[in-house]
Amino acid sequence: MGFIQEFKEFAVKGNVVDMAVGVIIGGAFGKIVSSFIEDVITPLILTPALEAANLSKIEDLTIFGGVKYGMFLSAVINFLIIAFVLFMMIKGINKMKKEKPVEAPAAPAGPTQEELLVQIRDLLKNQQK
């Protein structure tokens, strides 16, 4: 098998394509989360705290004159939001998947009512003889 043919088979495997789609979606999702943090969370929740510290962005928080712990804090907030959203997505997907209930195996077919009555009748006839 030629190198190009082998590469072609590898590149079009379902797992590789799925992973590529996941990476692209992940990149787009990262931009959404960043916008959510910068445009929604920061103005609503963090603005009062940042104004008290005379800062405009959380990334500007520093300690000991140069250690930018604000960048770390921003990354932690991003991570927590991403983790929560992914948790909610997985929970929703699992709810939609709803496993089909496993049917109990059918009970072995026993004799019908008529067959039982016939057997009882025959036993009574044999006892009378």
GROMACS .gro file of N, CA, C and O in nm:
model
  516
    1MET      N    1   0.086  -0.117   0.000
    1MET     CA    2   0.000   0.000   0.000
    1MET      C    3   0.090   0.123   0.000
    1MET      O    4   0.182   0.134   0.080
    2GLY      N    5   0.059   0.216  -0.086
    2GLY     CA    6   0.139   0.335  -0.097
    2GLY      C    7   0.118   0.430   0.020
    2GLY      O    8   0.017   0.426   0.090
    3PHE      N    9   0.217   0.514   0.039
    3PHE     CA   10   0.214   0.610   0.149
    3PHE      C   11   0.094   0.703   0.137
    3PHE      O   12   0.024   0.729   0.234
    4ILE      N   13   0.067   0.750   0.016
    4ILE     CA   14  -0.044   0.844  -0.006
    4ILE      C   15  -0.178   0.775   0.021
    4ILE      O   16  -0.266   0.832   0.086
    5GLN      N   17  -0.192   0.651  -0.026
    5GLN     CA   18  -0.316   0.577  -0.002
    5GLN      C   19  -0.336   0.553   0.148
    5GLN      O   20  -0.447   0.568   0.200
    6GLU      N   21  -0.229   0.517   0.218
    6GLU     CA   22  -0.237   0.494   0.362
    6GLU      C   23  -0.275   0.623   0.437
    6GLU      O   24  -0.359   0.622   0.527
    7PHE      N   25  -0.215   0.735   0.396
    7PHE     CA   26  -0.248   0.863   0.457
    7PHE      C   27  -0.393   0.900   0.430
    7PHE      O   28  -0.464   0.950   0.518
    8LYS      N   29  -0.439   0.874   0.308
    8LYS     CA   30  -0.577   0.906   0.270
    8LYS      C   31  -0.675   0.827   0.357
    8LYS      O   32  -0.774   0.882   0.406
    9GLU      N   33  -0.648   0.699   0.379
    9GLU     CA   34  -0.734   0.618   0.463
    9GLU      C   35  -0.734   0.669   0.608
    9GLU      O   36  -0.837   0.670   0.674
   10PHE      N   37  -0.617   0.710   0.655
   10PHE     CA   38  -0.607   0.763   0.791
   10PHE      C   39  -0.683   0.894   0.805
   10PHE      O   40  -0.756   0.916   0.901
   11ALA      N   41  -0.669   0.983   0.707
   11ALA     CA   42  -0.726   1.117   0.716
   11ALA      C   43  -0.878   1.117   0.710
   11ALA      O   44  -0.941   1.208   0.763
   12VAL      N   45  -0.937   1.020   0.645
   12VAL     CA   46  -1.082   1.020   0.632
   12VAL      C   47  -1.150   0.925   0.730
   12VAL      O   48  -1.270   0.903   0.720
   13LYS      N   49  -1.076   0.871   0.825
   13LYS     CA   50  -1.138   0.789   0.928
   13LYS      C   51  -1.234   0.876   1.008
   13LYS      O   52  -1.212   0.994   1.028
   14GLY      N   53  -1.338   0.815   1.060
   14GLY     CA   54  -1.438   0.887   1.137
   14GLY      C   55  -1.379   0.958   1.257
   14GLY      O   56  -1.415   1.072   1.287
   15ASN      N   57  -1.286   0.894   1.329
   15ASN     CA   58  -1.231   0.955   1.451
   15ASN      C   59  -1.153   1.082   1.419
   15ASN      O   60  -1.161   1.179   1.494
   16VAL      N   61  -1.078   1.083   1.312
   16VAL     CA   62  -0.998   1.200   1.278
   16VAL      C   63  -1.089   1.317   1.240
   16VAL      O   64  -1.068   1.430   1.284
   17VAL      N   65  -1.190   1.288   1.161
   17VAL     CA   66  -1.283   1.393   1.120
   17VAL      C   67  -1.360   1.445   1.241
   17VAL      O   68  -1.375   1.567   1.258
   18ASP      N   69  -1.404   1.356   1.327
   18ASP     CA   70  -1.476   1.398   1.449
   18ASP      C   71  -1.387   1.485   1.536
   18ASP      O   72  -1.433   1.585   1.592
   19MET      N   73  -1.261   1.448   1.549
   19MET     CA   74  -1.170   1.526   1.631
   19MET      C   75  -1.147   1.664   1.570
   19MET      O   76  -1.144   1.765   1.641
   20ALA      N   77  -1.134   1.671   1.439
   20ALA     CA   78  -1.115   1.800   1.373
   20ALA      C   79  -1.236   1.891   1.394
   20ALA      O   80  -1.220   2.010   1.424
   21VAL      N   81  -1.354   1.834   1.382
   21VAL     CA   82  -1.475   1.912   1.406
   21VAL      C   83  -1.477   1.960   1.551
   21VAL      O   84  -1.510   2.076   1.580
   22GLY      N   85  -1.439   1.873   1.645
   22GLY     CA   86  -1.435   1.911   1.786
   22GLY      C   87  -1.339   2.024   1.813
   22GLY      O   88  -1.370   2.116   1.891
   23VAL      N   89  -1.222   2.022   1.750
   23VAL     CA   90  -1.124   2.128   1.770
   23VAL      C   91  -1.177   2.261   1.715
   23VAL      O   92  -1.163   2.366   1.780
   24ILE      N   93  -1.237   2.257   1.599
   24ILE     CA   94  -1.291   2.380   1.539
   24ILE      C   95  -1.404   2.436   1.625
   24ILE      O   96  -1.408   2.556   1.655
   25ILE      N   97  -1.495   2.349   1.666
   25ILE     CA   98  -1.606   2.393   1.752
   25ILE      C   99  -1.551   2.445   1.884
   25ILE      O  100  -1.600   2.545   1.938
   26GLY      N  101  -1.451   2.379   1.939
   26GLY     CA  102  -1.390   2.423   2.065
   26GLY      C  103  -1.330   2.562   2.053
   26GLY      O  104  -1.342   2.644   2.144
   27GLY      N  105  -1.264   2.589   1.941
   27GLY     CA  106  -1.207   2.723   1.919
   27GLY      C  107  -1.315   2.829   1.914
   27GLY      O  108  -1.302   2.937   1.974
   28ALA      N  109  -1.422   2.799   1.843
   28ALA     CA  110  -1.533   2.895   1.835
   28ALA      C  111  -1.599   2.912   1.972
   28ALA      O  112  -1.635   3.023   2.011
   29PHE      N  113  -1.612   2.803   2.045
   29PHE     CA  114  -1.673   2.808   2.178
   29PHE      C  115  -1.586   2.890   2.273
   29PHE      O  116  -1.639   2.963   2.357
   30GLY      N  117  -1.455   2.881   2.258
   30GLY     CA  118  -1.365   2.961   2.341
   30GLY      C  119  -1.386   3.110   2.320
   30GLY      O  120  -1.382   3.189   2.415
   31LYS      N  121  -1.411   3.150   2.196
   31LYS     CA  122  -1.437   3.291   2.168
   31LYS      C  123  -1.569   3.336   2.231
   31LYS      O  124  -1.579   3.446   2.283
   32ILE      N  125  -1.667   3.248   2.229
   32ILE     CA  126  -1.796   3.280   2.291
   32ILE      C  127  -1.778   3.300   2.441
   32ILE      O  128  -1.829   3.394   2.500
   33VAL      N  129  -1.703   3.210   2.504
   33VAL     CA  130  -1.681   3.220   2.649
   33VAL      C  131  -1.602   3.346   2.682
   33VAL      O  132  -1.635   3.417   2.778
   34SER      N  133  -1.500   3.376   2.604
   34SER     CA  134  -1.423   3.499   2.627
   34SER      C  135  -1.511   3.622   2.617
   34SER      O  136  -1.504   3.712   2.701
   35SER      N  137  -1.596   3.626   2.518
   35SER     CA  138  -1.688   3.738   2.503
   35SER      C  139  -1.785   3.744   2.620
   35SER      O  140  -1.816   3.851   2.671
   36PHE      N  141  -1.833   3.629   2.664
   36PHE     CA  142  -1.925   3.625   2.778
   36PHE      C  143  -1.857   3.682   2.903
   36PHE      O  144  -1.918   3.759   2.977
   37ILE      N  145  -1.732   3.646   2.925
   37ILE     CA  146  -1.659   3.696   3.043
   37ILE      C  147  -1.638   3.847   3.031
   37ILE      O  148  -1.668   3.923   3.123
   38GLU      N  149  -1.585   3.889   2.915
   38GLU     CA  150  -1.548   4.030   2.899
   38GLU      C  151  -1.669   4.122   2.884
   38GLU      O  152  -1.666   4.236   2.932
   39ASP      N  153  -1.773   4.075   2.818
   39ASP     CA  154  -1.885   4.162   2.786
   39ASP      C  155  -2.005   4.149   2.879
   39ASP      O  156  -2.091   4.237   2.881
   40VAL      N  157  -2.014   4.039   2.953
   40VAL     CA  158  -2.130   4.020   3.040
   40VAL      C  159  -2.088   4.010   3.187
   40VAL      O  160  -2.132   4.090   3.270
   41ILE      N  161  -2.004   3.914   3.218
   41ILE     CA  162  -1.967   3.890   3.359
   41ILE      C  163  -1.891   4.009   3.418
   41ILE      O  164  -1.924   4.058   3.526
   42THR      N  165  -1.788   4.053   3.347
   42THR     CA  166  -1.707   4.163   3.400
   42THR      C  167  -1.790   4.289   3.424
   42THR      O  168  -1.785   4.344   3.534
   43PRO      N  169  -1.869   4.335   3.328
   43PRO     CA  170  -1.947   4.456   3.355
   43PRO      C  171  -2.049   4.439   3.467
   43PRO      O  172  -2.070   4.529   3.547
   44LEU      N  173  -2.114   4.323   3.475
   44LEU     CA  174  -2.220   4.305   3.574
   44LEU      C  175  -2.167   4.277   3.714
   44LEU      O  176  -2.215   4.334   3.811
   45ILE      N  177  -2.071   4.190   3.725
   45ILE     CA  178  -2.027   4.144   3.857
   45ILE      C  179  -1.895   4.204   3.901
   45ILE      O  180  -1.880   4.249   4.014
   46LEU      N  181  -1.799   4.206   3.811
   46LEU     CA  182  -1.664   4.245   3.851
   46LEU      C  183  -1.637   4.395   3.844
   46LEU      O  184  -1.542   4.443   3.905
   47THR      N  185  -1.719   4.470   3.771
   47THR     CA  186  -1.693   4.614   3.756
   47THR      C  187  -1.684   4.687   3.889
   47THR      O  188  -1.590   4.766   3.909
   48PRO      N  189  -1.776   4.665   3.982
   48PRO     CA  190  -1.762   4.735   4.110
   48PRO      C  191  -1.631   4.705   4.182
   48PRO      O  192  -1.567   4.796   4.236
   49ALA      N  193  -1.589   4.582   4.178
   49ALA     CA  194  -1.463   4.545   4.244
   49ALA      C  195  -1.344   4.606   4.170
   49ALA      O  196  -1.247   4.652   4.231
   50LEU      N  197  -1.350   4.604   4.037
   50LEU     CA  198  -1.240   4.661   3.958
   50LEU      C  199  -1.232   4.813   3.977
   50LEU      O  200  -1.123   4.869   3.985
   51GLU      N  201  -1.347   4.880   3.983
   51GLU     CA  202  -1.346   5.025   4.004
   51GLU      C  203  -1.289   5.059   4.141
   51GLU      O  204  -1.219   5.160   4.156
   52ALA      N  205  -1.318   4.976   4.241
   52ALA     CA  206  -1.263   4.999   4.375
   52ALA      C  207  -1.111   4.987   4.373
   52ALA      O  208  -1.041   5.054   4.449
   53ALA      N  209  -1.059   4.902   4.282
   53ALA     CA  210  -0.915   4.885   4.270
   53ALA      C  211  -0.855   4.978   4.165
   53ALA      O  212  -0.736   4.965   4.132
   54ASN      N  213  -0.934   5.069   4.110
   54ASN     CA  214  -0.891   5.162   4.005
   54ASN      C  215  -0.835   5.089   3.883
   54ASN      O  216  -0.731   5.125   3.829
   55LEU      N  217  -0.908   4.985   3.838
   55LEU     CA  218  -0.868   4.908   3.720
   55LEU      C  219  -0.982   4.904   3.621
   55LEU      O  220  -1.099   4.918   3.657
   56SER      N  221  -0.948   4.880   3.496
   56SER     CA  222  -1.053   4.869   3.394
   56SER      C  223  -1.075   4.724   3.353
   56SER      O  224  -1.183   4.688   3.308
   57LYS      N  225  -0.974   4.639   3.366
   57LYS     CA  226  -0.985   4.498   3.327
   57LYS      C  227  -0.931   4.411   3.440
   57LYS      O  228  -0.838   4.449   3.511
   58ILE      N  229  -0.988   4.293   3.452
   58ILE     CA  230  -0.943   4.200   3.556
   58ILE      C  231  -0.798   4.157   3.534
   58ILE      O  232  -0.725   4.129   3.628
   59GLU      N  233  -0.756   4.155   3.408
   59GLU     CA  234  -0.620   4.113   3.376
   59GLU      C  235  -0.515   4.211   3.430
   59GLU      O  236  -0.398   4.177   3.440
   60ASP      N  237  -0.557   4.333   3.465
   60ASP     CA  238  -0.463   4.434   3.515
   60ASP      C  239  -0.432   4.418   3.663
   60ASP      O  240  -0.347   4.491   3.716
   61LEU      N  241  -0.499   4.327   3.733
   61LEU     CA  242  -0.472   4.308   3.875
   61LEU      C  243  -0.330   4.257   3.896
   61LEU      O  244  -0.287   4.162   3.831
   62THR      N  245  -0.255   4.322   3.983
   62THR     CA  246  -0.118   4.280   4.011
   62THR      C  247  -0.096   4.277   4.161
   62THR      O  248  -0.168   4.339   4.238
   63ILE      N  249   0.007   4.205   4.200
   63ILE     CA  250   0.047   4.198   4.340
   63ILE      C  251   0.199   4.206   4.344
   63ILE      O  252   0.266   4.164   4.250
   64PHE      N  253   0.253   4.261   4.447
   64PHE     CA  254   0.398   4.279   4.463
   64PHE      C  255   0.458   4.358   4.347
   64PHE      O  256   0.570   4.333   4.305
   65GLY      N  257   0.378   4.445   4.289
   65GLY     CA  258   0.428   4.535   4.187
   65GLY      C  259   0.438   4.479   4.047
   65GLY      O  260   0.450   4.555   3.952
   66GLY      N  261   0.430   4.349   4.026
   66GLY     CA  262   0.445   4.301   3.890
   66GLY      C  263   0.382   4.166   3.862
   66GLY      O  264   0.367   4.127   3.747
   67VAL      N  265   0.344   4.092   3.965
   67VAL     CA  266   0.283   3.961   3.944
   67VAL      C  267   0.138   3.981   3.905
   67VAL      O  268   0.057   4.030   3.984
   68LYS      N  269   0.106   3.944   3.782
   68LYS     CA  270  -0.029   3.966   3.729
   68LYS      C  271  -0.119   3.847   3.765
   68LYS      O  272  -0.141   3.760   3.684
   69TYR      N  273  -0.170   3.849   3.886
   69TYR     CA  274  -0.260   3.742   3.924
   69TYR      C  275  -0.398   3.759   3.860
   69TYR      O  276  -0.479   3.668   3.859
   70GLY      N  277  -0.425   3.875   3.807
   70GLY     CA  278  -0.551   3.900   3.737
   70GLY      C  279  -0.565   3.813   3.613
   70GLY      O  280  -0.675   3.767   3.581
   71MET      N  281  -0.455   3.788   3.544
   71MET     CA  282  -0.457   3.699   3.427
   71MET      C  283  -0.496   3.558   3.472
   71MET      O  284  -0.576   3.492   3.406
   72PHE      N  285  -0.438   3.514   3.584
   72PHE     CA  286  -0.470   3.383   3.638
   72PHE      C  287  -0.617   3.376   3.679
   72PHE      O  288  -0.687   3.280   3.648
   73LEU      N  289  -0.662   3.479   3.748
   73LEU     CA  290  -0.801   3.485   3.793
   73LEU      C  291  -0.896   3.482   3.673
   73LEU      O  292  -0.998   3.412   3.675
   74SER      N  293  -0.862   3.552   3.569
   74SER     CA  294  -0.943   3.552   3.447
   74SER      C  295  -0.947   3.413   3.385
   74SER      O  296  -1.054   3.366   3.341
   75ALA      N  297  -0.833   3.345   3.381
   75ALA     CA  298  -0.828   3.209   3.326
   75ALA      C  299  -0.911   3.112   3.410
   75ALA      O  300  -0.979   3.025   3.356
   76VAL      N  301  -0.908   3.128   3.542
   76VAL     CA  302  -0.987   3.041   3.630
   76VAL      C  303  -1.136   3.063   3.605
   76VAL      O  304  -1.214   2.967   3.595
   77ILE      N  305  -1.177   3.188   3.593
   77ILE     CA  306  -1.318   3.218   3.566
   77ILE      C  307  -1.360   3.160   3.431
   77ILE      O  308  -1.466   3.098   3.419
   78ASN      N  309  -1.276   3.176   3.330
   78ASN     CA  310  -1.304   3.117   3.198
   78ASN      C  311  -1.321   2.966   3.209
   78ASN      O  312  -1.414   2.908   3.152
   79PHE      N  313  -1.229   2.901   3.281
   79PHE     CA  314  -1.234   2.756   3.296
   79PHE      C  315  -1.363   2.713   3.365
   79PHE      O  316  -1.429   2.618   3.321
   80LEU      N  317  -1.400   2.781   3.472
   80LEU     CA  318  -1.520   2.743   3.546
   80LEU      C  319  -1.645   2.757   3.460
   80LEU      O  320  -1.734   2.671   3.463
   81ILE      N  321  -1.650   2.862   3.381
   81ILE     CA  322  -1.767   2.881   3.294
   81ILE      C  323  -1.770   2.773   3.186
   81ILE      O  324  -1.875   2.713   3.159
   82ILE      N  325  -1.656   2.745   3.124
   82ILE     CA  326  -1.651   2.640   3.022
   82ILE      C  327  -1.689   2.506   3.082
   82ILE      O  328  -1.768   2.431   3.023
   83ALA      N  329  -1.635   2.473   3.199
   83ALA     CA  330  -1.667   2.345   3.263
   83ALA      C  331  -1.815   2.335   3.293
   83ALA      O  332  -1.878   2.230   3.270
   84PHE      N  333  -1.874   2.443   3.343
   84PHE     CA  334  -2.017   2.441   3.375
   84PHE      C  335  -2.102   2.424   3.249
   84PHE      O  336  -2.195   2.344   3.247
   85VAL      N  337  -2.070   2.497   3.145
   85VAL     CA  338  -2.148   2.487   3.020
   85VAL      C  339  -2.134   2.348   2.960
   85VAL      O  340  -2.232   2.289   2.916
   86LEU      N  341  -2.012   2.292   2.960
   86LEU     CA  342  -1.994   2.156   2.908
   86LEU      C  343  -2.072   2.055   2.991
   86LEU      O  344  -2.131   1.962   2.937
   87PHE      N  345  -2.070   2.073   3.123
   87PHE     CA  346  -2.147   1.984   3.210
   87PHE      C  347  -2.295   1.988   3.173
   87PHE      O  348  -2.360   1.884   3.162
   88MET      N  349  -2.347   2.108   3.154
   88MET     CA  350  -2.488   2.122   3.119
   88MET      C  351  -2.518   2.061   2.981
   88MET      O  352  -2.622   1.998   2.962
   89MET      N  353  -2.425   2.078   2.888
   89MET     CA  354  -2.445   2.020   2.755
   89MET      C  355  -2.446   1.867   2.762
   89MET      O  356  -2.532   1.803   2.702
   90ILE      N  357  -2.349   1.809   2.832
   90ILE     CA  358  -2.342   1.664   2.844
   90ILE      C  359  -2.465   1.610   2.916
   90ILE      O  360  -2.521   1.507   2.877
   91LYS      N  361  -2.508   1.681   3.019
   91LYS     CA  362  -2.628   1.640   3.092
   91LYS      C  363  -2.749   1.640   2.998
   91LYS      O  364  -2.829   1.547   2.999
   92GLY      N  365  -2.761   1.743   2.915
   92GLY     CA  366  -2.871   1.750   2.818
   92GLY      C  367  -2.863   1.641   2.714
   92GLY      O  368  -2.965   1.579   2.678
   93ILE      N  369  -2.744   1.615   2.665
   93ILE     CA  370  -2.726   1.509   2.565
   93ILE      C  371  -2.762   1.374   2.623
   93ILE      O  372  -2.830   1.293   2.560
   94ASN      N  373  -2.717   1.348   2.746
   94ASN     CA  374  -2.749   1.221   2.810
   94ASN      C  375  -2.899   1.206   2.832
   94ASN      O  376  -2.954   1.097   2.822
   95LYS      N  377  -2.966   1.316   2.863
   95LYS     CA  378  -3.111   1.312   2.883
   95LYS      C  379  -3.182   1.281   2.752
   95LYS      O  380  -3.281   1.209   2.751
   96MET      N  381  -3.129   1.334   2.641
   96MET     CA  382  -3.190   1.309   2.511
   96MET      C  383  -3.168   1.166   2.465
   96MET      O  384  -3.248   1.112   2.391
   97LYS      N  385  -3.057   1.107   2.506
   97LYS     CA  386  -3.025   0.970   2.463
   97LYS      C  387  -3.117   0.866   2.524
   97LYS      O  388  -3.131   0.759   2.469
   98LYS      N  389  -3.175   0.893   2.637
   98LYS     CA  390  -3.263   0.801   2.710
   98LYS      C  391  -3.250   0.658   2.660
   98LYS      O  392  -3.297   0.624   2.552
   99GLU      N  393  -3.192   0.578   2.742
   99GLU     CA  394  -3.175   0.438   2.704
   99GLU      C  395  -3.312   0.370   2.699
   99GLU      O  396  -3.398   0.394   2.782
  100LYS      N  397  -3.326   0.284   2.601
  100LYS     CA  398  -3.450   0.209   2.590
  100LYS      C  399  -3.454   0.109   2.704
  100LYS      O  400  -3.354   0.044   2.733
  101PRO      N  401  -3.568   0.097   2.770
  101PRO     CA  402  -3.574   0.000   2.879
  101PRO      C  403  -3.553  -0.141   2.825
  101PRO      O  404  -3.604  -0.176   2.719
  102VAL      N  405  -3.477  -0.216   2.898
  102VAL     CA  406  -3.449  -0.354   2.857
  102VAL      C  407  -3.573  -0.437   2.888
  102VAL      O  408  -3.620  -0.440   3.001
  103GLU      N  409  -3.623  -0.500   2.786
  103GLU     CA  410  -3.742  -0.582   2.805
  103GLU      C  411  -3.704  -0.712   2.873
  103GLU      O  412  -3.605  -0.775   2.837
  104ALA      N  413  -3.785  -0.749   2.970
  104ALA     CA  414  -3.761  -0.875   3.039
  104ALA      C  415  -3.788  -0.989   2.942
  104ALA      O  416  -3.879  -0.980   2.859
  105PRO      N  417  -3.709  -1.093   2.951
  105PRO     CA  418  -3.734  -1.204   2.859
  105PRO      C  419  -3.874  -1.261   2.885
  105PRO      O  420  -3.922  -1.264   2.998
  106ALA      N  421  -3.938  -1.301   2.779
  106ALA     CA  422  -4.074  -1.355   2.791
  106ALA      C  423  -4.073  -1.480   2.877
  106ALA      O  424  -3.983  -1.565   2.865
  107ALA      N  425  -4.173  -1.489   2.962
  107ALA     CA  426  -4.184  -1.608   3.047
  107ALA      C  427  -4.214  -1.727   2.957
  107ALA      O  428  -4.283  -1.715   2.856
  108PRO      N  429  -4.161  -1.841   2.996
  108PRO     CA  430  -4.189  -1.959   2.912
  108PRO      C  431  -4.339  -1.983   2.907
  108PRO      O  432  -4.409  -1.970   3.007
  109ALA      N  433  -4.384  -2.014   2.790
  109ALA     CA  434  -4.527  -2.035   2.771
  109ALA      C  435  -4.568  -2.161   2.845
  109ALA      O  436  -4.513  -2.268   2.825
  110GLY      N  437  -4.665  -2.146   2.933
  110GLY     CA  438  -4.716  -2.261   3.007
  110GLY      C  439  -4.841  -2.312   2.937
  110GLY      O  440  -4.885  -2.259   2.835
  111PRO      N  441  -4.898  -2.412   2.994
  111PRO     CA  442  -5.019  -2.465   2.932
  111PRO      C  443  -5.133  -2.363   2.942
  111PRO      O  444  -5.141  -2.287   3.038
  112THR      N  445  -5.218  -2.365   2.844
  112THR     CA  446  -5.332  -2.273   2.844
  112THR      C  447  -5.437  -2.324   2.942
  112THR      O  448  -5.430  -2.436   2.992
  113GLN      N  449  -5.537  -2.242   2.966
  113GLN     CA  450  -5.644  -2.279   3.059
  113GLN      C  451  -5.718  -2.403   3.009
  113GLN      O  452  -5.751  -2.493   3.087
  114GLU      N  453  -5.738  -2.409   2.881
  114GLU     CA  454  -5.809  -2.524   2.825
  114GLU      C  455  -5.728  -2.651   2.843
  114GLU      O  456  -5.782  -2.757   2.876
  115GLU      N  457  -5.595  -2.641   2.820
  115GLU     CA  458  -5.510  -2.759   2.836
  115GLU      C  459  -5.511  -2.807   2.981
  115GLU      O  460  -5.513  -2.927   3.008
  116LEU      N  461  -5.510  -2.714   3.076
  116LEU     CA  462  -5.515  -2.752   3.217
  116LEU      C  463  -5.648  -2.821   3.250
  116LEU      O  464  -5.651  -2.921   3.323
  117LEU      N  465  -5.757  -2.768   3.198
  117LEU     CA  466  -5.887  -2.829   3.223
  117LEU      C  467  -5.894  -2.970   3.164
  117LEU      O  468  -5.951  -3.061   3.225
  118VAL      N  469  -5.835  -2.986   3.047
  118VAL     CA  470  -5.833  -3.119   2.985
  118VAL      C  471  -5.752  -3.215   3.072
  118VAL      O  472  -5.793  -3.330   3.095
  119GLN      N  473  -5.639  -3.170   3.125
  119GLN     CA  474  -5.557  -3.255   3.211
  119GLN      C  475  -5.632  -3.293   3.339
  119GLN      O  476  -5.628  -3.408   3.383
  120ILE      N  477  -5.702  -3.196   3.398
  120ILE     CA  478  -5.779  -3.223   3.520
  120ILE      C  479  -5.889  -3.324   3.490
  120ILE      O  480  -5.913  -3.419   3.565
  121ARG      N  481  -5.956  -3.304   3.378
  121ARG     CA  482  -6.063  -3.397   3.339
  121ARG      C  483  -6.008  -3.538   3.323
  121ARG      O  484  -6.065  -3.635   3.372
  122ASP      N  485  -5.895  -3.548   3.255
  122ASP     CA  486  -5.835  -3.679   3.233
  122ASP      C  487  -5.792  -3.743   3.365
  122ASP      O  488  -5.810  -3.865   3.384
  123LEU      N  489  -5.737  -3.664   3.457
  123LEU     CA  490  -5.698  -3.718   3.587
  123LEU      C  491  -5.821  -3.767   3.665
  123LEU      O  492  -5.817  -3.873   3.730
  124LEU      N  493  -5.929  -3.692   3.660
  124LEU     CA  494  -6.052  -3.734   3.728
  124LEU      C  495  -6.109  -3.862   3.668
  124LEU      O  496  -6.156  -3.950   3.740
  125LYS      N  497  -6.102  -3.875   3.537
  125LYS     CA  498  -6.150  -3.996   3.471
  125LYS      C  499  -6.068  -4.115   3.516
  125LYS      O  500  -6.120  -4.222   3.540
  126ASN      N  501  -5.933  -4.094   3.524
  126ASN     CA  502  -5.845  -4.206   3.564
  126ASN      C  503  -5.867  -4.245   3.709
  126ASN      O  504  -5.851  -4.360   3.745
  127GLN      N  505  -5.903  -4.152   3.795
  127GLN     CA  506  -5.928  -4.183   3.936
  127GLN      C  507  -6.058  -4.260   3.953
  127GLN      O  508  -6.072  -4.341   4.044
  128GLN      N  509  -6.153  -4.235   3.867
  128GLN     CA  510  -6.284  -4.302   3.878
  128GLN      C  511  -6.275  -4.445   3.831
  128GLN      O  512  -6.358  -4.527   3.863
  129LYS      N  513  -6.179  -4.481   3.754
  129LYS     CA  514  -6.169  -4.618   3.699
  129LYS      C  515  -6.116  -4.712   3.800
  129LYS      O  516  -6.069  -4.708   3.897
   0.00000   0.00000   0.00000
